[in-house]
């Protein structure tokens, strides 16, 4: 424990991922405004907020898909803002997409194989293939390994993205609404899968999620965004009762 | 003075007047490109169809190119509906690979059909309306008329886009297709209309260009490249940018011809294209998209 | 792992062995027909790397062929006396270099923008060659007084180029490099988020496919003992696209099958009129894009689950 604390200290902050004053505008529109928070190694943090709160933008900024205008982002103490997306990915960051983006004309195995071939812990040859098969088994898609990704249903595509993201053994996993559009049975299955990723693989997770029940069950901590700013942060059950958070959500429903 | 004033003036006049026609051609391309994200590789062939229409009307029936210009617009509109309904609409929303290869197939079909029917002979419309003197320079009548018709067409398009429901719908879809659909715009009908308009403008530009310089089916590629460069220079989906870009490219081409060599025009145009794309991918002129 | 019969490499090997046997018949017209066939096979495999596998439409791919042909011709006419198989190497190298230089800015563009830039790069090079005196201008560069090359020799060299690029296409997709290309074709942003250095991959693919086309241009120039701006002509680009689409873009068998199919159809159609076959091919391309995006190979794969596992 002491060792971990020292490492976090040496990393110049309080964890694996540290955001300080991150800001992103599109034209005159502020998407993310001075957001700061940290995620410790092994932790699962839920990122919630009404539509347009800036959650996906924040993911895009962390992964380097868009460059922030202000603030800094550190991964394991090293600044990663301003790096190209593949350089950030090289350092062990992987994500899934709100609107799924598997490689449609490739087999499931090739989809996941690409995930395991590239990146810091990238494997080569047969080891990569083996890892890809393992990950397909992990998400329960072994029987469909030879199918093309475009022929899957939504729930399967989401699992495939998860397998692809996990294949390189990432340090940090960003999940963008992995549960959206799933039916209750599929949600339960996916939640079990998430618990296993957390427990067995020990992966650090930041998840954007609308299904509150899921956020409360899986997250160690929750960060709430509203109109691009952080309005609350804390343990899930505490945040869920915060009047500002309730107002932010109610405001959305009425307006 | 190293360069005679007369030469300079003549170069500017020639460039600007042809530039107006280029602008019209680019308008047609940018309408389709901006609204349905399809780069019509067959744009040059559509222009040549307009050129041939003008030529045959003049040679066969003695129709003045000014009148032909008015005739090719509805003709182009009607012609455009056919490829749109049969094939183009099927690649709307698909990746660039599909629409590029599809319109490439269409261009192959049209180009070789024209070669088959009308041979690779280089033709010109032998219409000579005289010329005007402007100080030490001459304004060729063909170019002046072509420019005037181009400006008139641009003004009419502007009025259409700003004053009519359909025109506003086109602009709405260009700016935000999802929002436009949510507001109840009949996207399918509007796309059809836009493709028809795009084809009509290609026909018109081709018919005007045929009065200014000789043409042949195999020139389609160079016609298309000029239109692409202008759209890129003017900013995608920006009609005003297309017109200004047309004038600019017309001038550049004219200056290249006077002070270097007409033969190097493709080199200059190519360098410009790559420079525009890299330095100002959103176009030189801030417009509707900004 | 149990070894499984893989028909794709088998078919490729058989086809190239058959090509190897052709000169033995000592039939000049047959050898020269197969030379032309191999030229298109090699060029289409090269185009297939950048367009079929990487997903970047290169309408100006023929520029590499021209650069290779001219480099080889200039060296020869400049007094460099080497075996023709070696003389084409600088041509390939020049095409590779051209790919790196032109690709560096052009590959920052995506989709239609890249396609248009390639169009325009080729037109620009053609204009340069046509107007620079020491490049021969519209006269081209006649080579007959520097070299007399047996067709058979040129044939074997070209066969080697075609077989090598076909073998590379087949093996690449089962390796890191090929899967990286496919990932970029499928979704470039996602590929980048999976730690693929997309800039490097694109540049390498473009330059490498360019080098192959440059080598082909070099040997064809030597065989015809003449190079001219014809080597930058879009006509050949069109043939390459038709063949790639017919056979199946992004497949290892596609360019080979497509080339056979192309000549079959062309021979049949050309009887009527010189331009008619291209009219029909225009329609065929439209049909393929709409209904058979992976060409003949794709069609066969769709037809049967067994073929799907076998054909690549």
PDB file of N, CA and C in Angstrom, chain C residues 223-290:
ATOM      1  N   UNK C 223      11.386  -3.059 -72.622  1.00  0.00           N
ATOM      2  CA  UNK C 223      10.891  -4.042 -73.592  1.00  0.00           C
ATOM      3  C   UNK C 223      10.412  -3.344 -74.871  1.00  0.00           C
ATOM      4  N   UNK C 224       9.778  -2.201 -74.692  1.00  0.00           N
ATOM      5  CA  UNK C 224       9.268  -1.470 -75.865  1.00  0.00           C
ATOM      6  C   UNK C 224      10.317  -0.526 -76.454  1.00  0.00           C
ATOM      7  N   UNK C 225      11.493  -0.502 -75.832  1.00  0.00           N
ATOM      8  CA  UNK C 225      12.589   0.408 -76.159  1.00  0.00           C
ATOM      9  C   UNK C 225      12.114   1.837 -76.483  1.00  0.00           C
ATOM     10  N   UNK C 226      11.155   2.305 -75.700  1.00  0.00           N
ATOM     11  CA  UNK C 226      10.631   3.647 -75.934  1.00  0.00           C
ATOM     12  C   UNK C 226       9.794   4.069 -74.726  1.00  0.00           C
ATOM     13  N   UNK C 227      10.021   5.263 -74.220  1.00  0.00           N
ATOM     14  CA  UNK C 227       9.102   5.790 -73.210  1.00  0.00           C
ATOM     15  C   UNK C 227       8.586   7.148 -73.664  1.00  0.00           C
ATOM     16  N   UNK C 228       7.358   7.446 -73.290  1.00  0.00           N
ATOM     17  CA  UNK C 228       6.755   8.728 -73.663  1.00  0.00           C
ATOM     18  C   UNK C 228       5.695   9.075 -72.629  1.00  0.00           C
ATOM     19  N   UNK C 229       5.013  10.194 -72.828  1.00  0.00           N
ATOM     20  CA  UNK C 229       3.996  10.601 -71.853  1.00  0.00           C
ATOM     21  C   UNK C 229       2.840   9.609 -71.791  1.00  0.00           C
ATOM     22  N   UNK C 230       2.790   8.702 -72.765  1.00  0.00           N
ATOM     23  CA  UNK C 230       1.799   7.619 -72.689  1.00  0.00           C
ATOM     24  C   UNK C 230       1.893   6.872 -71.355  1.00  0.00           C
ATOM     25  N   UNK C 231       3.108   6.889 -70.777  1.00  0.00           N
ATOM     26  CA  UNK C 231       3.315   6.169 -69.530  1.00  0.00           C
ATOM     27  C   UNK C 231       2.617   6.837 -68.355  1.00  0.00           C
ATOM     28  N   UNK C 232       2.075   8.027 -68.578  1.00  0.00           N
ATOM     29  CA  UNK C 232       1.302   8.697 -67.525  1.00  0.00           C
ATOM     30  C   UNK C 232      -0.178   8.737 -67.897  1.00  0.00           C
ATOM     31  N   UNK C 233      -0.541   7.971 -68.908  1.00  0.00           N
ATOM     32  CA  UNK C 233      -1.892   8.088 -69.451  1.00  0.00           C
ATOM     33  C   UNK C 233      -2.941   7.478 -68.524  1.00  0.00           C
ATOM     34  N   UNK C 234      -4.051   8.192 -68.353  1.00  0.00           N
ATOM     35  CA  UNK C 234      -5.098   7.687 -67.457  1.00  0.00           C
ATOM     36  C   UNK C 234      -5.733   6.411 -67.992  1.00  0.00           C
ATOM     37  N   UNK C 235      -5.579   6.151 -69.288  1.00  0.00           N
ATOM     38  CA  UNK C 235      -6.173   4.944 -69.871  1.00  0.00           C
ATOM     39  C   UNK C 235      -5.783   3.681 -69.115  1.00  0.00           C
ATOM     40  N   UNK C 236      -4.495   3.592 -68.779  1.00  0.00           N
ATOM     41  CA  UNK C 236      -4.037   2.405 -68.061  1.00  0.00           C
ATOM     42  C   UNK C 236      -4.581   2.386 -66.634  1.00  0.00           C
ATOM     43  N   UNK C 237      -4.691   3.565 -66.033  1.00  0.00           N
ATOM     44  CA  UNK C 237      -5.313   3.658 -64.703  1.00  0.00           C
ATOM     45  C   UNK C 237      -6.712   3.067 -64.741  1.00  0.00           C
ATOM     46  N   UNK C 238      -7.431   3.416 -65.803  1.00  0.00           N
ATOM     47  CA  UNK C 238      -8.801   2.931 -65.935  1.00  0.00           C
ATOM     48  C   UNK C 238      -8.815   1.406 -66.006  1.00  0.00           C
ATOM     49  N   UNK C 239      -7.920   0.860 -66.831  1.00  0.00           N
ATOM     50  CA  UNK C 239      -7.856  -0.605 -66.933  1.00  0.00           C
ATOM     51  C   UNK C 239      -7.587  -1.239 -65.568  1.00  0.00           C
ATOM     52  N   UNK C 240      -6.654  -0.643 -64.813  1.00  0.00           N
ATOM     53  CA  UNK C 240      -6.327  -1.194 -63.499  1.00  0.00           C
ATOM     54  C   UNK C 240      -7.533  -1.187 -62.572  1.00  0.00           C
ATOM     55  N   UNK C 241      -8.282  -0.100 -62.608  1.00  0.00           N
ATOM     56  CA  UNK C 241      -9.463  -0.022 -61.740  1.00  0.00           C
ATOM     57  C   UNK C 241     -10.509  -1.058 -62.150  1.00  0.00           C
ATOM     58  N   UNK C 242     -10.705  -1.190 -63.460  1.00  0.00           N
ATOM     59  CA  UNK C 242     -11.702  -2.152 -63.925  1.00  0.00           C
ATOM     60  C   UNK C 242     -11.304  -3.561 -63.480  1.00  0.00           C
ATOM     61  N   UNK C 243     -10.030  -3.894 -63.655  1.00  0.00           N
ATOM     62  CA  UNK C 243      -9.565  -5.240 -63.288  1.00  0.00           C
ATOM     63  C   UNK C 243      -9.709  -5.474 -61.788  1.00  0.00           C
ATOM     64  N   UNK C 244      -9.303  -4.487 -61.006  1.00  0.00           N
ATOM     65  CA  UNK C 244      -9.386  -4.646 -59.555  1.00  0.00           C
ATOM     66  C   UNK C 244     -10.830  -4.845 -59.098  1.00  0.00           C
ATOM     67  N   UNK C 245     -11.732  -4.045 -59.689  1.00  0.00           N
ATOM     68  CA  UNK C 245     -13.128  -4.142 -59.285  1.00  0.00           C
ATOM     69  C   UNK C 245     -13.743  -5.461 -59.744  1.00  0.00           C
ATOM     70  N   UNK C 246     -13.399  -5.880 -60.965  1.00  0.00           N
ATOM     71  CA  UNK C 246     -13.932  -7.144 -61.477  1.00  0.00           C
ATOM     72  C   UNK C 246     -13.521  -8.307 -60.591  1.00  0.00           C
ATOM     73  N   UNK C 247     -12.228  -8.397 -60.310  1.00  0.00           N
ATOM     74  CA  UNK C 247     -11.722  -9.529 -59.541  1.00  0.00           C
ATOM     75  C   UNK C 247     -12.124  -9.446 -58.084  1.00  0.00           C
ATOM     76  N   UNK C 248     -12.029  -8.268 -57.521  1.00  0.00           N
ATOM     77  CA  UNK C 248     -12.368  -8.103 -56.114  1.00  0.00           C
ATOM     78  C   UNK C 248     -11.320  -7.258 -55.433  1.00  0.00           C
ATOM     79  N   UNK C 249     -11.679  -5.990 -55.129  1.00  0.00           N
ATOM     80  CA  UNK C 249     -10.759  -5.087 -54.450  1.00  0.00           C
ATOM     81  C   UNK C 249     -10.483  -5.628 -53.055  1.00  0.00           C
ATOM     82  N   UNK C 250      -9.232  -5.561 -52.631  1.00  0.00           N
ATOM     83  CA  UNK C 250      -8.889  -6.006 -51.290  1.00  0.00           C
ATOM     84  C   UNK C 250      -8.854  -7.512 -51.131  1.00  0.00           C
ATOM     85  N   UNK C 251      -8.691  -8.238 -52.229  1.00  0.00           N
ATOM     86  CA  UNK C 251      -8.525  -9.687 -52.130  1.00  0.00           C
ATOM     87  C   UNK C 251      -7.217 -10.064 -52.831  1.00  0.00           C
ATOM     88  N   UNK C 252      -6.652 -11.209 -52.437  1.00  0.00           N
ATOM     89  CA  UNK C 252      -5.349 -11.600 -52.974  1.00  0.00           C
ATOM     90  C   UNK C 252      -5.462 -12.260 -54.346  1.00  0.00           C
ATOM     91  N   UNK C 253      -6.629 -12.818 -54.643  1.00  0.00           N
ATOM     92  CA  UNK C 253      -6.814 -13.449 -55.944  1.00  0.00           C
ATOM     93  C   UNK C 253      -7.381 -12.469 -56.966  1.00  0.00           C
ATOM     94  N   UNK C 254      -8.033 -11.430 -56.452  1.00  0.00           N
ATOM     95  CA  UNK C 254      -8.793 -10.510 -57.299  1.00  0.00           C
ATOM     96  C   UNK C 254      -8.064 -10.009 -58.536  1.00  0.00           C
ATOM     97  N   UNK C 255      -6.889  -9.396 -58.391  1.00  0.00           N
ATOM     98  CA  UNK C 255      -6.221  -8.833 -59.569  1.00  0.00           C
ATOM     99  C   UNK C 255      -5.936  -9.883 -60.646  1.00  0.00           C
ATOM    100  N   UNK C 256      -5.576 -11.106 -60.224  1.00  0.00           N
ATOM    101  CA  UNK C 256      -5.267 -12.148 -61.192  1.00  0.00           C
ATOM    102  C   UNK C 256      -6.531 -12.574 -61.934  1.00  0.00           C
ATOM    103  N   UNK C 257      -7.574 -12.918 -61.161  1.00  0.00           N
ATOM    104  CA  UNK C 257      -8.827 -13.328 -61.791  1.00  0.00           C
ATOM    105  C   UNK C 257      -9.402 -12.194 -62.621  1.00  0.00           C
ATOM    106  N   UNK C 258      -9.315 -10.977 -62.060  1.00  0.00           N
ATOM    107  CA  UNK C 258      -9.861  -9.817 -62.747  1.00  0.00           C
ATOM    108  C   UNK C 258      -9.207  -9.590 -64.097  1.00  0.00           C
ATOM    109  N   UNK C 259      -7.886  -9.802 -64.165  1.00  0.00           N
ATOM    110  CA  UNK C 259      -7.176  -9.564 -65.422  1.00  0.00           C
ATOM    111  C   UNK C 259      -7.650 -10.549 -66.499  1.00  0.00           C
ATOM    112  N   UNK C 260      -7.814 -11.811 -66.120  1.00  0.00           N
ATOM    113  CA  UNK C 260      -8.317 -12.790 -67.088  1.00  0.00           C
ATOM    114  C   UNK C 260      -9.709 -12.409 -67.566  1.00  0.00           C
ATOM    115  N   UNK C 261     -10.543 -12.075 -66.586  1.00  0.00           N
ATOM    116  CA  UNK C 261     -11.926 -11.712 -66.885  1.00  0.00           C
ATOM    117  C   UNK C 261     -11.966 -10.495 -67.809  1.00  0.00           C
ATOM    118  N   UNK C 262     -11.111  -9.526 -67.481  1.00  0.00           N
ATOM    119  CA  UNK C 262     -11.061  -8.290 -68.258  1.00  0.00           C
ATOM    120  C   UNK C 262     -10.742  -8.590 -69.722  1.00  0.00           C
ATOM    121  N   UNK C 263      -9.716  -9.425 -69.960  1.00  0.00           N
ATOM    122  CA  UNK C 263      -9.338  -9.706 -71.345  1.00  0.00           C
ATOM    123  C   UNK C 263     -10.388 -10.529 -72.074  1.00  0.00           C
ATOM    124  N   UNK C 264     -11.030 -11.426 -71.330  1.00  0.00           N
ATOM    125  CA  UNK C 264     -12.127 -12.198 -71.935  1.00  0.00           C
ATOM    126  C   UNK C 264     -13.221 -11.265 -72.432  1.00  0.00           C
ATOM    127  N   UNK C 265     -13.681 -10.401 -71.520  1.00  0.00           N
ATOM    128  CA  UNK C 265     -14.784  -9.507 -71.861  1.00  0.00           C
ATOM    129  C   UNK C 265     -14.347  -8.528 -72.957  1.00  0.00           C
ATOM    130  N   UNK C 266     -13.145  -8.006 -72.805  1.00  0.00           N
ATOM    131  CA  UNK C 266     -12.662  -7.015 -73.754  1.00  0.00           C
ATOM    132  C   UNK C 266     -12.548  -7.612 -75.162  1.00  0.00           C
ATOM    133  N   UNK C 267     -11.954  -8.823 -75.236  1.00  0.00           N
ATOM    134  CA  UNK C 267     -11.799  -9.479 -76.531  1.00  0.00           C
ATOM    135  C   UNK C 267     -13.136  -9.671 -77.213  1.00  0.00           C
ATOM    136  N   UNK C 268     -14.106  -9.990 -76.382  1.00  0.00           N
ATOM    137  CA  UNK C 268     -15.432 -10.227 -76.925  1.00  0.00           C
ATOM    138  C   UNK C 268     -16.066  -8.931 -77.428  1.00  0.00           C
ATOM    139  N   UNK C 269     -15.873  -7.869 -76.670  1.00  0.00           N
ATOM    140  CA  UNK C 269     -16.553  -6.612 -76.992  1.00  0.00           C
ATOM    141  C   UNK C 269     -15.829  -5.782 -78.048  1.00  0.00           C
ATOM    142  N   UNK C 270     -14.513  -5.911 -78.088  1.00  0.00           N
ATOM    143  CA  UNK C 270     -13.739  -5.006 -78.926  1.00  0.00           C
ATOM    144  C   UNK C 270     -13.976  -5.281 -80.406  1.00  0.00           C
ATOM    145  N   UNK C 271     -14.550  -6.428 -80.707  1.00  0.00           N
ATOM    146  CA  UNK C 271     -14.868  -6.770 -82.086  1.00  0.00           C
ATOM    147  C   UNK C 271     -15.764  -5.709 -82.709  1.00  0.00           C
ATOM    148  N   UNK C 272     -16.570  -5.105 -81.891  1.00  0.00           N
ATOM    149  CA  UNK C 272     -17.568  -4.193 -82.439  1.00  0.00           C
ATOM    150  C   UNK C 272     -17.062  -2.776 -82.644  1.00  0.00           C
ATOM    151  N   UNK C 273     -16.447  -2.226 -81.602  1.00  0.00           N
ATOM    152  CA  UNK C 273     -16.035  -0.828 -81.699  1.00  0.00           C
ATOM    153  C   UNK C 273     -14.937  -0.542 -80.687  1.00  0.00           C
ATOM    154  N   UNK C 274     -14.003   0.334 -81.014  1.00  0.00           N
ATOM    155  CA  UNK C 274     -12.855   0.541 -80.128  1.00  0.00           C
ATOM    156  C   UNK C 274     -13.213   1.127 -78.765  1.00  0.00           C
ATOM    157  N   UNK C 275     -14.280   1.880 -78.665  1.00  0.00           N
ATOM    158  CA  UNK C 275     -14.591   2.495 -77.365  1.00  0.00           C
ATOM    159  C   UNK C 275     -15.712   1.774 -76.634  1.00  0.00           C
ATOM    160  N   UNK C 276     -16.380   0.890 -77.360  1.00  0.00           N
ATOM    161  CA  UNK C 276     -17.569   0.264 -76.778  1.00  0.00           C
ATOM    162  C   UNK C 276     -17.245  -0.508 -75.508  1.00  0.00           C
ATOM    163  N   UNK C 277     -16.086  -1.195 -75.511  1.00  0.00           N
ATOM    164  CA  UNK C 277     -15.811  -2.011 -74.324  1.00  0.00           C
ATOM    165  C   UNK C 277     -15.721  -1.159 -73.065  1.00  0.00           C
ATOM    166  N   UNK C 278     -15.212   0.075 -73.200  1.00  0.00           N
ATOM    167  CA  UNK C 278     -15.112   0.928 -72.009  1.00  0.00           C
ATOM    168  C   UNK C 278     -16.481   1.449 -71.568  1.00  0.00           C
ATOM    169  N   UNK C 279     -17.389   1.615 -72.535  1.00  0.00           N
ATOM    170  CA  UNK C 279     -18.763   1.983 -72.175  1.00  0.00           C
ATOM    171  C   UNK C 279     -19.348   0.879 -71.298  1.00  0.00           C
ATOM    172  N   UNK C 280     -19.171  -0.355 -71.757  1.00  0.00           N
ATOM    173  CA  UNK C 280     -19.709  -1.497 -71.007  1.00  0.00           C
ATOM    174  C   UNK C 280     -19.002  -1.632 -69.654  1.00  0.00           C
ATOM    175  N   UNK C 281     -17.666  -1.430 -69.649  1.00  0.00           N
ATOM    176  CA  UNK C 281     -16.964  -1.545 -68.376  1.00  0.00           C
ATOM    177  C   UNK C 281     -17.413  -0.470 -67.390  1.00  0.00           C
ATOM    178  N   UNK C 282     -17.767   0.699 -67.894  1.00  0.00           N
ATOM    179  CA  UNK C 282     -18.315   1.734 -67.027  1.00  0.00           C
ATOM    180  C   UNK C 282     -19.558   1.218 -66.314  1.00  0.00           C
ATOM    181  N   UNK C 283     -20.436   0.590 -67.085  1.00  0.00           N
ATOM    182  CA  UNK C 283     -21.665   0.040 -66.502  1.00  0.00           C
ATOM    183  C   UNK C 283     -21.335  -1.084 -65.518  1.00  0.00           C
ATOM    184  N   UNK C 284     -20.357  -1.907 -65.894  1.00  0.00           N
ATOM    185  CA  UNK C 284     -19.991  -3.020 -65.017  1.00  0.00           C
ATOM    186  C   UNK C 284     -19.480  -2.496 -63.671  1.00  0.00           C
ATOM    187  N   UNK C 285     -18.672  -1.426 -63.724  1.00  0.00           N
ATOM    188  CA  UNK C 285     -18.160  -0.863 -62.464  1.00  0.00           C
ATOM    189  C   UNK C 285     -19.302  -0.369 -61.594  1.00  0.00           C
ATOM    190  N   UNK C 286     -20.251   0.330 -62.202  1.00  0.00           N
ATOM    191  CA  UNK C 286     -21.406   0.814 -61.446  1.00  0.00           C
ATOM    192  C   UNK C 286     -22.121  -0.377 -60.800  1.00  0.00           C
ATOM    193  N   UNK C 287     -22.311  -1.420 -61.589  1.00  0.00           N
ATOM    194  CA  UNK C 287     -23.002  -2.603 -61.086  1.00  0.00           C
ATOM    195  C   UNK C 287     -22.222  -3.224 -59.921  1.00  0.00           C
ATOM    196  N   UNK C 288     -20.909  -3.324 -60.073  1.00  0.00           N
ATOM    197  CA  UNK C 288     -20.094  -3.952 -59.026  1.00  0.00           C
ATOM    198  C   UNK C 288     -20.163  -3.137 -57.726  1.00  0.00           C
ATOM    199  N   UNK C 289     -20.038  -1.811 -57.841  1.00  0.00           N
ATOM    200  CA  UNK C 289     -20.080  -0.987 -56.629  1.00  0.00           C
ATOM    201  C   UNK C 289     -21.392  -1.209 -55.891  1.00  0.00           C
ATOM    202  N   UNK C 290     -22.490  -1.285 -56.657  1.00  0.00           N
ATOM    203  CA  UNK C 290     -23.805  -1.381 -56.018  1.00  0.00           C
ATOM    204  C   UNK C 290     -24.097  -2.783 -55.495  1.00  0.00           C
TER     205      UNK C 290
END
